[in-house]
Coordinates of C-alpha atoms and ligand atoms in Angstrom, one line a residue:
X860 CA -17.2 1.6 -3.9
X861 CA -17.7 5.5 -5.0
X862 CA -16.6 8.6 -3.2
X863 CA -19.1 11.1 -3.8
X864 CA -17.4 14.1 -2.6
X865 CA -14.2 15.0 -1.1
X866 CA -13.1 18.4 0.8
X867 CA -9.2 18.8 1.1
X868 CA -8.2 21.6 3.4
X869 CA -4.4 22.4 3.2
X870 CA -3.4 19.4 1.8
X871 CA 0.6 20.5 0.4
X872 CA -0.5 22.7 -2.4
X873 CA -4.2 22.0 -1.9
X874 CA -5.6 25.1 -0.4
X875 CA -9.3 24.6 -0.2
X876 CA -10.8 21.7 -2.3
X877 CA -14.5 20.8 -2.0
X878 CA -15.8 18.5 -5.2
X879 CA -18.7 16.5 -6.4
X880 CA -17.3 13.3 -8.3
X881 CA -18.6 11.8 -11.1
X882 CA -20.1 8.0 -10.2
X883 CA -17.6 6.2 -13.0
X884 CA -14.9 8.6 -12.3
X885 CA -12.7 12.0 -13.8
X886 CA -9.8 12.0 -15.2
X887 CA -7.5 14.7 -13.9
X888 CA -5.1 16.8 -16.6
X889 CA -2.4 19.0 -15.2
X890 CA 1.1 19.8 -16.1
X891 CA 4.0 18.4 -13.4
X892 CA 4.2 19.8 -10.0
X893 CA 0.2 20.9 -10.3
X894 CA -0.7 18.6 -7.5
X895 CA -2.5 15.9 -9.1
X896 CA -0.7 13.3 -7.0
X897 CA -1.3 15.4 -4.0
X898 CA -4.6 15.0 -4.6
X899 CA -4.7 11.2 -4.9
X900 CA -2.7 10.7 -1.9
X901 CA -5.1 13.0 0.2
X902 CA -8.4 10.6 -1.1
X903 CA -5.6 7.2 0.0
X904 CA -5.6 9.2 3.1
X905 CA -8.9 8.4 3.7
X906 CA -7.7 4.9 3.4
X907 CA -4.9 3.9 5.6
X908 CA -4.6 8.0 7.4
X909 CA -1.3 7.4 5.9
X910 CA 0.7 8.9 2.8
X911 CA 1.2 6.2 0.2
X912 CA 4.3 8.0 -0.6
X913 CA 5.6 7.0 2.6
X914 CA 5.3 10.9 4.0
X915 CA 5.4 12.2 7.2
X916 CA 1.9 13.8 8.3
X917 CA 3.7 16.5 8.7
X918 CA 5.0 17.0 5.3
X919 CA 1.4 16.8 3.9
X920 CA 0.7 20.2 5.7
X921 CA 0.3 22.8 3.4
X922 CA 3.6 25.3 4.1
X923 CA 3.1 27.9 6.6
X924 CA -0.5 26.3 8.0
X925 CA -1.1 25.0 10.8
X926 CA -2.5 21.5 9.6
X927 CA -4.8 19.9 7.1
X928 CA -8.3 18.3 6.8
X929 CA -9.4 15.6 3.9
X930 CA -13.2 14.3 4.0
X931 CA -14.8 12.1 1.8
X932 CA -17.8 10.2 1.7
X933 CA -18.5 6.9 0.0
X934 CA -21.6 4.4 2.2
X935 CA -19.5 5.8 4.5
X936 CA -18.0 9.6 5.8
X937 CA -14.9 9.2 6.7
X938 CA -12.4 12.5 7.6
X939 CA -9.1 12.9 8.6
X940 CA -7.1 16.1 10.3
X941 CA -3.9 16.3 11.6
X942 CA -2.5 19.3 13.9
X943 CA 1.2 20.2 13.5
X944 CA 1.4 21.7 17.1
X945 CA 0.4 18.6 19.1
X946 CA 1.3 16.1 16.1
X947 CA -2.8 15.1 16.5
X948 CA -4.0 13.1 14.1
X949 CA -8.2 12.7 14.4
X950 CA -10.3 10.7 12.0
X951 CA -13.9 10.4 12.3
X952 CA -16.3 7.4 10.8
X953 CA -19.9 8.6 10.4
X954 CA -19.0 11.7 12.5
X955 CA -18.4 9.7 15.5
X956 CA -14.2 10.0 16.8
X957 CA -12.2 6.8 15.7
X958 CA -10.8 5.4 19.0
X959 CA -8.6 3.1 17.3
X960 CA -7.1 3.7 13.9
X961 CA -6.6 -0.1 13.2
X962 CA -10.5 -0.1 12.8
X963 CA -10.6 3.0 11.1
X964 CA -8.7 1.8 8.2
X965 CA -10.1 0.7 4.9
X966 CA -13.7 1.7 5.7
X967 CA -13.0 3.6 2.3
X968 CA -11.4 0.7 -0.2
X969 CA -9.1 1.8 -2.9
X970 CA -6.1 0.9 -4.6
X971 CA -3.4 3.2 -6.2
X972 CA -1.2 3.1 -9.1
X973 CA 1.8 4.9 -9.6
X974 CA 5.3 4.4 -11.4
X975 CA 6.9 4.4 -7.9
X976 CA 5.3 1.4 -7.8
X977 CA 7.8 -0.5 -9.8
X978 CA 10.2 -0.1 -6.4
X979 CA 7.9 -2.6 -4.4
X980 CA 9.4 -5.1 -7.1
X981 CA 12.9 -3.7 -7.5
X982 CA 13.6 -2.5 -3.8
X983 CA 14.6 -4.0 -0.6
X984 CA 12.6 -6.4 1.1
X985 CA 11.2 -4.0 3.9
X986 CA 8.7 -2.4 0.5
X987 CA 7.5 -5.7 0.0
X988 CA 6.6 -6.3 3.4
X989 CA 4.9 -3.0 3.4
X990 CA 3.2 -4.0 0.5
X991 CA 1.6 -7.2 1.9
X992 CA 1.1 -5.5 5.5
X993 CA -1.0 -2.8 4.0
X994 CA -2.9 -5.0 1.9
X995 CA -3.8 -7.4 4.8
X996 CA -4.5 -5.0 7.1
X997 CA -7.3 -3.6 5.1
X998 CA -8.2 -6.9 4.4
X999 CA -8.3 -9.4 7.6
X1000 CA -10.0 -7.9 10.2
X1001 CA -7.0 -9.3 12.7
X1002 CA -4.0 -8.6 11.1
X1003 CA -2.9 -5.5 12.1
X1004 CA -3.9 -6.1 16.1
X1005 CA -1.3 -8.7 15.5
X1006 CA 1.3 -7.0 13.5
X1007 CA 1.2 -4.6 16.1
X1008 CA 1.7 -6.9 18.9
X1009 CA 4.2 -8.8 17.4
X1010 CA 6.7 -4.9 16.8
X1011 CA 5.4 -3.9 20.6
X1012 CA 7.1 -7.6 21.5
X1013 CA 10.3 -7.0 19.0
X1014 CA 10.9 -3.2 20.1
X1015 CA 11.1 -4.8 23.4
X1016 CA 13.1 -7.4 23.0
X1017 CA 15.4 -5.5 21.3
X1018 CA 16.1 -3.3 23.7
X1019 CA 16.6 -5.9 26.3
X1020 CA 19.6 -7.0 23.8
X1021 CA 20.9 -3.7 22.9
X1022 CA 21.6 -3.5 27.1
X1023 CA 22.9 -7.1 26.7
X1024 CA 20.5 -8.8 28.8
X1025 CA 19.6 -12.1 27.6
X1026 CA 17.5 -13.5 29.8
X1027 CA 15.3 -10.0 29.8
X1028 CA 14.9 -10.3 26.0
X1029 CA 13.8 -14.1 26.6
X1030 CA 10.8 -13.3 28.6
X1031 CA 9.6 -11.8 25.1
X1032 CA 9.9 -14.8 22.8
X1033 CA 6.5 -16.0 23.9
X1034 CA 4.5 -13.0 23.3
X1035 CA 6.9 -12.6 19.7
X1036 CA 5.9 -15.6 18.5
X1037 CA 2.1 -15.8 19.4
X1038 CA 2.1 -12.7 16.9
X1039 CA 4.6 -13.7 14.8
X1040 CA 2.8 -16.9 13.9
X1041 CA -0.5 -14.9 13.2
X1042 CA 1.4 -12.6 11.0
X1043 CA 3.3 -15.7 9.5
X1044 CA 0.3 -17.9 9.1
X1045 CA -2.1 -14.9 7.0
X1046 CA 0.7 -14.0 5.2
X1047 CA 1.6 -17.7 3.6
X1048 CA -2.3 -18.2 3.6
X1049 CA -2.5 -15.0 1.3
X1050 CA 0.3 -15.9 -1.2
X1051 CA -0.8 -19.7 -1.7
X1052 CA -4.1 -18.1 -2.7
X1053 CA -3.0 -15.6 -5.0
X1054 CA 0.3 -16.9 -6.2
X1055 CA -1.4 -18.4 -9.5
X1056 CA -3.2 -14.7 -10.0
X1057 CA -0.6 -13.1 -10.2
X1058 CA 1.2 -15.6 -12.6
X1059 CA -1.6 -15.4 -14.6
X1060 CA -2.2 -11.2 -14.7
X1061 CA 1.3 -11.5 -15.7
X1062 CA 1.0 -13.1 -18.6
X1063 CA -2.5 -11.2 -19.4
X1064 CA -0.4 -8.2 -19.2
X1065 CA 1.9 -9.3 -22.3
X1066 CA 4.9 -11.2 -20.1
X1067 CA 5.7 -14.6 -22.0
X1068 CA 7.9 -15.9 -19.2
X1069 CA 6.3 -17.5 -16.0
X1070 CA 5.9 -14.8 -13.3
X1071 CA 6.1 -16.8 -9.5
X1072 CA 5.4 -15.0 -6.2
X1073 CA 6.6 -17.2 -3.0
X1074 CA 6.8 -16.1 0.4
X1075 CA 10.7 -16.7 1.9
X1076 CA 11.2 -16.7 5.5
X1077 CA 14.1 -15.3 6.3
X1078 CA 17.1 -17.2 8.4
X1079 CA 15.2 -20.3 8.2
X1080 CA 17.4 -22.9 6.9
X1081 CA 16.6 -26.5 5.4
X1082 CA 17.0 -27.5 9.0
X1083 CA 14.6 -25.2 10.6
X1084 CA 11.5 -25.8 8.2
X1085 CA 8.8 -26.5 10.3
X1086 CA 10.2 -25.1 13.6
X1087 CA 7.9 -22.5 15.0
X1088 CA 9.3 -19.0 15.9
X1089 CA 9.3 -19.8 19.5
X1090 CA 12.4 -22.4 18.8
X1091 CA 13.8 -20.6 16.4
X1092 CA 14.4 -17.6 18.6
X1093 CA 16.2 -19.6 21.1
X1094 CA 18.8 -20.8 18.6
X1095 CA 19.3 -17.3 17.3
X1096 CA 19.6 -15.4 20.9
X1097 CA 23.6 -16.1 21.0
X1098 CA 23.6 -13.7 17.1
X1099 CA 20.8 -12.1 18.5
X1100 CA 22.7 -10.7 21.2
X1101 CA 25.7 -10.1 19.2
X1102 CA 24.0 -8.3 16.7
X1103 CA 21.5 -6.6 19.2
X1104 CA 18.5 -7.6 17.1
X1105 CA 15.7 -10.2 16.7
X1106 CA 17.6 -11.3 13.5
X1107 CA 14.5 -14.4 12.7
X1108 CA 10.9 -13.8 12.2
X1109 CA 8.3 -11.8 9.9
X1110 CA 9.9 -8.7 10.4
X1111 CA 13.1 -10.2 8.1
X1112 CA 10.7 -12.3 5.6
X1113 CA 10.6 -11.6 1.6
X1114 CA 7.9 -12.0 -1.2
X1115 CA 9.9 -13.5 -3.5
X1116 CA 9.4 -12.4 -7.3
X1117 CA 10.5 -14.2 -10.0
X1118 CA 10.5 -14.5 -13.9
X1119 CA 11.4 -17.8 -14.9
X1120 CA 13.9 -18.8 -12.8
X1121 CA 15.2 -15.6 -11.9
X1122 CA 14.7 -13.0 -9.2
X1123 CA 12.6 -10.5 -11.0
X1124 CA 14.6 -7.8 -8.3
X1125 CA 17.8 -8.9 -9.4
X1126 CA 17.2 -9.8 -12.9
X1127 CA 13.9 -8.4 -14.2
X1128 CA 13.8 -5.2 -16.7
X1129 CA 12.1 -2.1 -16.2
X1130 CA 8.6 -3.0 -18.0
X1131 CA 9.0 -6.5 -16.6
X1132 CA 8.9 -5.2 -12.8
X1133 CA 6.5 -2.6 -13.8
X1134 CA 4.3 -5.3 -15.0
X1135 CA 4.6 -7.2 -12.0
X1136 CA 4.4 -4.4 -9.6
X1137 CA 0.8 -3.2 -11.4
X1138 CA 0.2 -7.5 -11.1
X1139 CA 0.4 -6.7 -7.4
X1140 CA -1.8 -3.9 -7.6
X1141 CA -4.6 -5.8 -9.6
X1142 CA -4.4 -8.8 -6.9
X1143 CA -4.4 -6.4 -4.1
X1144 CA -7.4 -4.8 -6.0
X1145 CA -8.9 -8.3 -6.1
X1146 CA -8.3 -9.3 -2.4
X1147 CA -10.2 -6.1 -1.4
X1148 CA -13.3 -7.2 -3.4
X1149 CA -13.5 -10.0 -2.1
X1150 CA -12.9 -8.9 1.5
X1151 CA -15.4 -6.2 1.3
X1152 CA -17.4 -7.4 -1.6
X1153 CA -17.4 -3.9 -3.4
X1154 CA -15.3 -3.2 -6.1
X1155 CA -12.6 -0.6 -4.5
X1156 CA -12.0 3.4 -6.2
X1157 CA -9.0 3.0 -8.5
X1158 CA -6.9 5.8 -8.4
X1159 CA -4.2 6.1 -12.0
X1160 CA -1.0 8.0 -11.2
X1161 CA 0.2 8.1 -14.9
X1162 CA -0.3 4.2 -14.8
X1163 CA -0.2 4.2 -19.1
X1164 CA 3.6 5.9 -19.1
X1165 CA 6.0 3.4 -20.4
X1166 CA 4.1 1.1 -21.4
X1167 CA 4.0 -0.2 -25.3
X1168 CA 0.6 0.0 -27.1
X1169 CA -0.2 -4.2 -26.5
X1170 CA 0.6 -3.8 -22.7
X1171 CA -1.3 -0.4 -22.3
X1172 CA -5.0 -2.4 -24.0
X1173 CA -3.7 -5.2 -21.8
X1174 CA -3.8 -3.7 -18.8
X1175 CA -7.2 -1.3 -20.2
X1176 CA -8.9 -4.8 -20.3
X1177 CA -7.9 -5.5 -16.8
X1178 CA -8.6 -2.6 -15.3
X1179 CA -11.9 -2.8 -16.9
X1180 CA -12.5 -6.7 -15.8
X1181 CA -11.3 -6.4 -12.1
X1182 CA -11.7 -2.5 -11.2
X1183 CA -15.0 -1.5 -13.2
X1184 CA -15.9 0.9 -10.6
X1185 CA -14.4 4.6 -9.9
X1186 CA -11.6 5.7 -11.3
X1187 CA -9.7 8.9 -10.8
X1188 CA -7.0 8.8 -13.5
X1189 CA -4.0 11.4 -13.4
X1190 CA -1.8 12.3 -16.4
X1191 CA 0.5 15.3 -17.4
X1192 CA -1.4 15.5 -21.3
X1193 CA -4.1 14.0 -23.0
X1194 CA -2.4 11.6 -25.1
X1195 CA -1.2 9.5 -22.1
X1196 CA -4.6 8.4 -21.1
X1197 CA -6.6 5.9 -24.0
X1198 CA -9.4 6.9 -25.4
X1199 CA -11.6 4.2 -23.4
X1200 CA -11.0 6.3 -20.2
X1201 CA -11.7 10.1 -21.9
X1202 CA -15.2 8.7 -21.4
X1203 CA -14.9 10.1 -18.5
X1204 CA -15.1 13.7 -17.7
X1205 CA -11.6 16.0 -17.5
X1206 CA -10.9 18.3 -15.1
X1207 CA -7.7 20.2 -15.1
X1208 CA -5.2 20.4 -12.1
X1209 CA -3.6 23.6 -12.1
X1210 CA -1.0 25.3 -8.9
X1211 CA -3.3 23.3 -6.3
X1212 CA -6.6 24.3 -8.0
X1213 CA -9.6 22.2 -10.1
X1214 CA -10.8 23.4 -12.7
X1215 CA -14.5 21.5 -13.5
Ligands
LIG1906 P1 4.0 15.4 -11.8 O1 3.3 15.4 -13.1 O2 5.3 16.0 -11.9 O3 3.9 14.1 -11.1 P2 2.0 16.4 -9.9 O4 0.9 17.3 -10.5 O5 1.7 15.1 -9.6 O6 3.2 16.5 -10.9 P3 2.3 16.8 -7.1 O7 3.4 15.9 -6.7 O8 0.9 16.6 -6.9 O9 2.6 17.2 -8.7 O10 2.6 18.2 -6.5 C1 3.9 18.7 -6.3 C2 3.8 20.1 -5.8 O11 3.3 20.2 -4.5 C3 5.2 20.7 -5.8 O12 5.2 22.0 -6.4 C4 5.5 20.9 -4.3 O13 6.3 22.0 -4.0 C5 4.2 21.0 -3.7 N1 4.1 20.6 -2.3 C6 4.5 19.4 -1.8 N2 4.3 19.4 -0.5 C7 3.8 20.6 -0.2 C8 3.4 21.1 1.1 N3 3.5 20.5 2.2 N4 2.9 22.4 1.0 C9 2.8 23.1 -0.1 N5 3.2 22.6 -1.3 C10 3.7 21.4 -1.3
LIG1907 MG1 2.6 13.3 -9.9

């Protein structure tokens, strides 16, 4: 996959941004607070018409504008614009108005790197979660119809036991779990296949201990393995309604992370969950090639920072084994990105502008 241009209107400190880009890539030079991750996140927009920062759209307006525009084209155009006064988002896919965002996402694969990454490994579950909702979402055509049925069923059966109402919030177990089991069933399909991957990039990444990746369901006891949602729900509606909250199903789930025998959250060091969080990134990379059968963009939010001289070639020969396509690499000086990548051609990133 290769984005050939990009125009970025009002982007936060992007003004007006219209570039060619090279076919293997650019690496992108500026000094902190330049906007070289602004510009990153507005090509991921293109992805998911989210910020993979987790930002409102609303933030990503440019201050004192009246809303932003990002366009890109790759086999495919693919543009984005949001309106601050009637919080309108609008994408387009080969000029024609996406009518549903669900199949909007992902025409444009890529996969991002960053240092915040290291929080998908060291945070609460709900990152992880994100992580693997985002990732199968762009990758299985269903999921995210059924991920959104299944939080349409649990905001309403919520409220039923927020007002107390037990038998109200019953009527939604059935729909909850027909999603929920969907949800369940691509998620556990997912880790069984990569589980070993990820073990394995681990190690290629300079980790001696044994990296494991399991999926935990949440609330479900020895006793409940192999009940489905549907029962599960009815023993939990007496704590449901106590707490008023579903308190079982995917919505409460982990990805477990370990080193050994030890919660890589709990446990792990700084470079260890950094290497396992970039793990993540390289699996995620892979999933998408296989579900698209192009090699996605790479985009390199100072990915080299931290890490010693064996883990930075490491993770070079990766990179250069499972992403060889585009990469747009960002670092605050020259010496943070190897040699191998200064191949490319370096643009500087200076108060919002490019200079080519
Ligand atoms: P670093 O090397 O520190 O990571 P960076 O070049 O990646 O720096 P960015 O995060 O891309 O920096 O840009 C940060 C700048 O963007 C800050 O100066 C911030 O004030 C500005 N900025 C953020 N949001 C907006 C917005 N909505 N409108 C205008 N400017 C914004
Ligand atoms: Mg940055």
């Amino acid at each position: 996959m290769r984005l050939t241009d990009l125009t970025v209107r009002n982007f936060r400190n992007i003004a007006s941004l219209d570039i060619e880009l090279p076919e293997n890539g650019v690496v992108i030079i500026g000094a902190n607070g330049q906007g070289k991750t602004n510009l990153l996140e507005a090509i991921y927009y293109l992805v998911l018409f989210r910020s993979f920062r987790g930002a409102k759209d609303r933030e990503l307006v440019r201050f004192g504008t009246e809303g932003f525009f990002v366009g890109g084209s790759a086999h495919v155009r693919v543009t984005a614009g949001y309106e601050v006064a009637g919080q309108r988002k609008k994408v387009t896919i080969d000029r024609e108005p996406a009518r549903r965002l669900g199949a909007a996402v992902g025409r444009i694969a890529a996969v991002s790197f960053s240092p915040e990454d290291r929080a998908i490994v060291a945070g609460s579950p709900a990152g992880r979660r994100r992580y693997l909702n985002v990732l199968l979402s762009l990758s299985e055509p269903k999921y995210l119809e059924e991920l959104a049925a299944m939080r349409q069923a649990l905001k309403q059966r919520n409220a039923a036991l927020r007002m107390g109402n037990g038998d109200a919030a019953r009527a939604f177990d059935s729909p909850l779990a027909a999603a929920a089991e969907t949800v369940w069933s691509m998620r556990i399909a997912w880790v069984e296949r990569w589980s070993d991957r990820f073990k394995s990039i681990c190690s290629a990444l300079g980790e001696p201990q044994e990296a494991g990746m399991r999926y935990r369901r949440h609330a479900a006891g020895a006793e409940d393995e192999g009940s489905d949602l549907q029962q599960l729900l009815a023993k939990t509606i007496d704590r449901d309604l106590r707490r008023g909250t579903t308190t079982v199903g995917p919505h409460r789930d982990d990805l477990r992370l370990s080193l050994g025998a030890h919660s890589l959250r709990t446990y792990g060091s700084a470079g260890q969950q950094r290497t396992a969080a970039i793990a993540l990134r390289l699996i995620e990379a892979k999933t998408l090639a296989e579900a698209t059968g192009e090699v996605p963009i790479g985009l390199y939010d100072d990915v080299f920072v931290e890490l010693d001289d064996t883990r930075q070639a490491n993770l070079l020969g990766l990179i250069r084994d499972t992403l060889s396509g585009q990469a747009i690499v960002a670092a605050p000086r020259d010496s943070e990105v190897p040699p191998e990548l200064f191949e490319r051609p370096r643009w500087v990133m200076s108060g919002g502008r490019l200079e080519q």
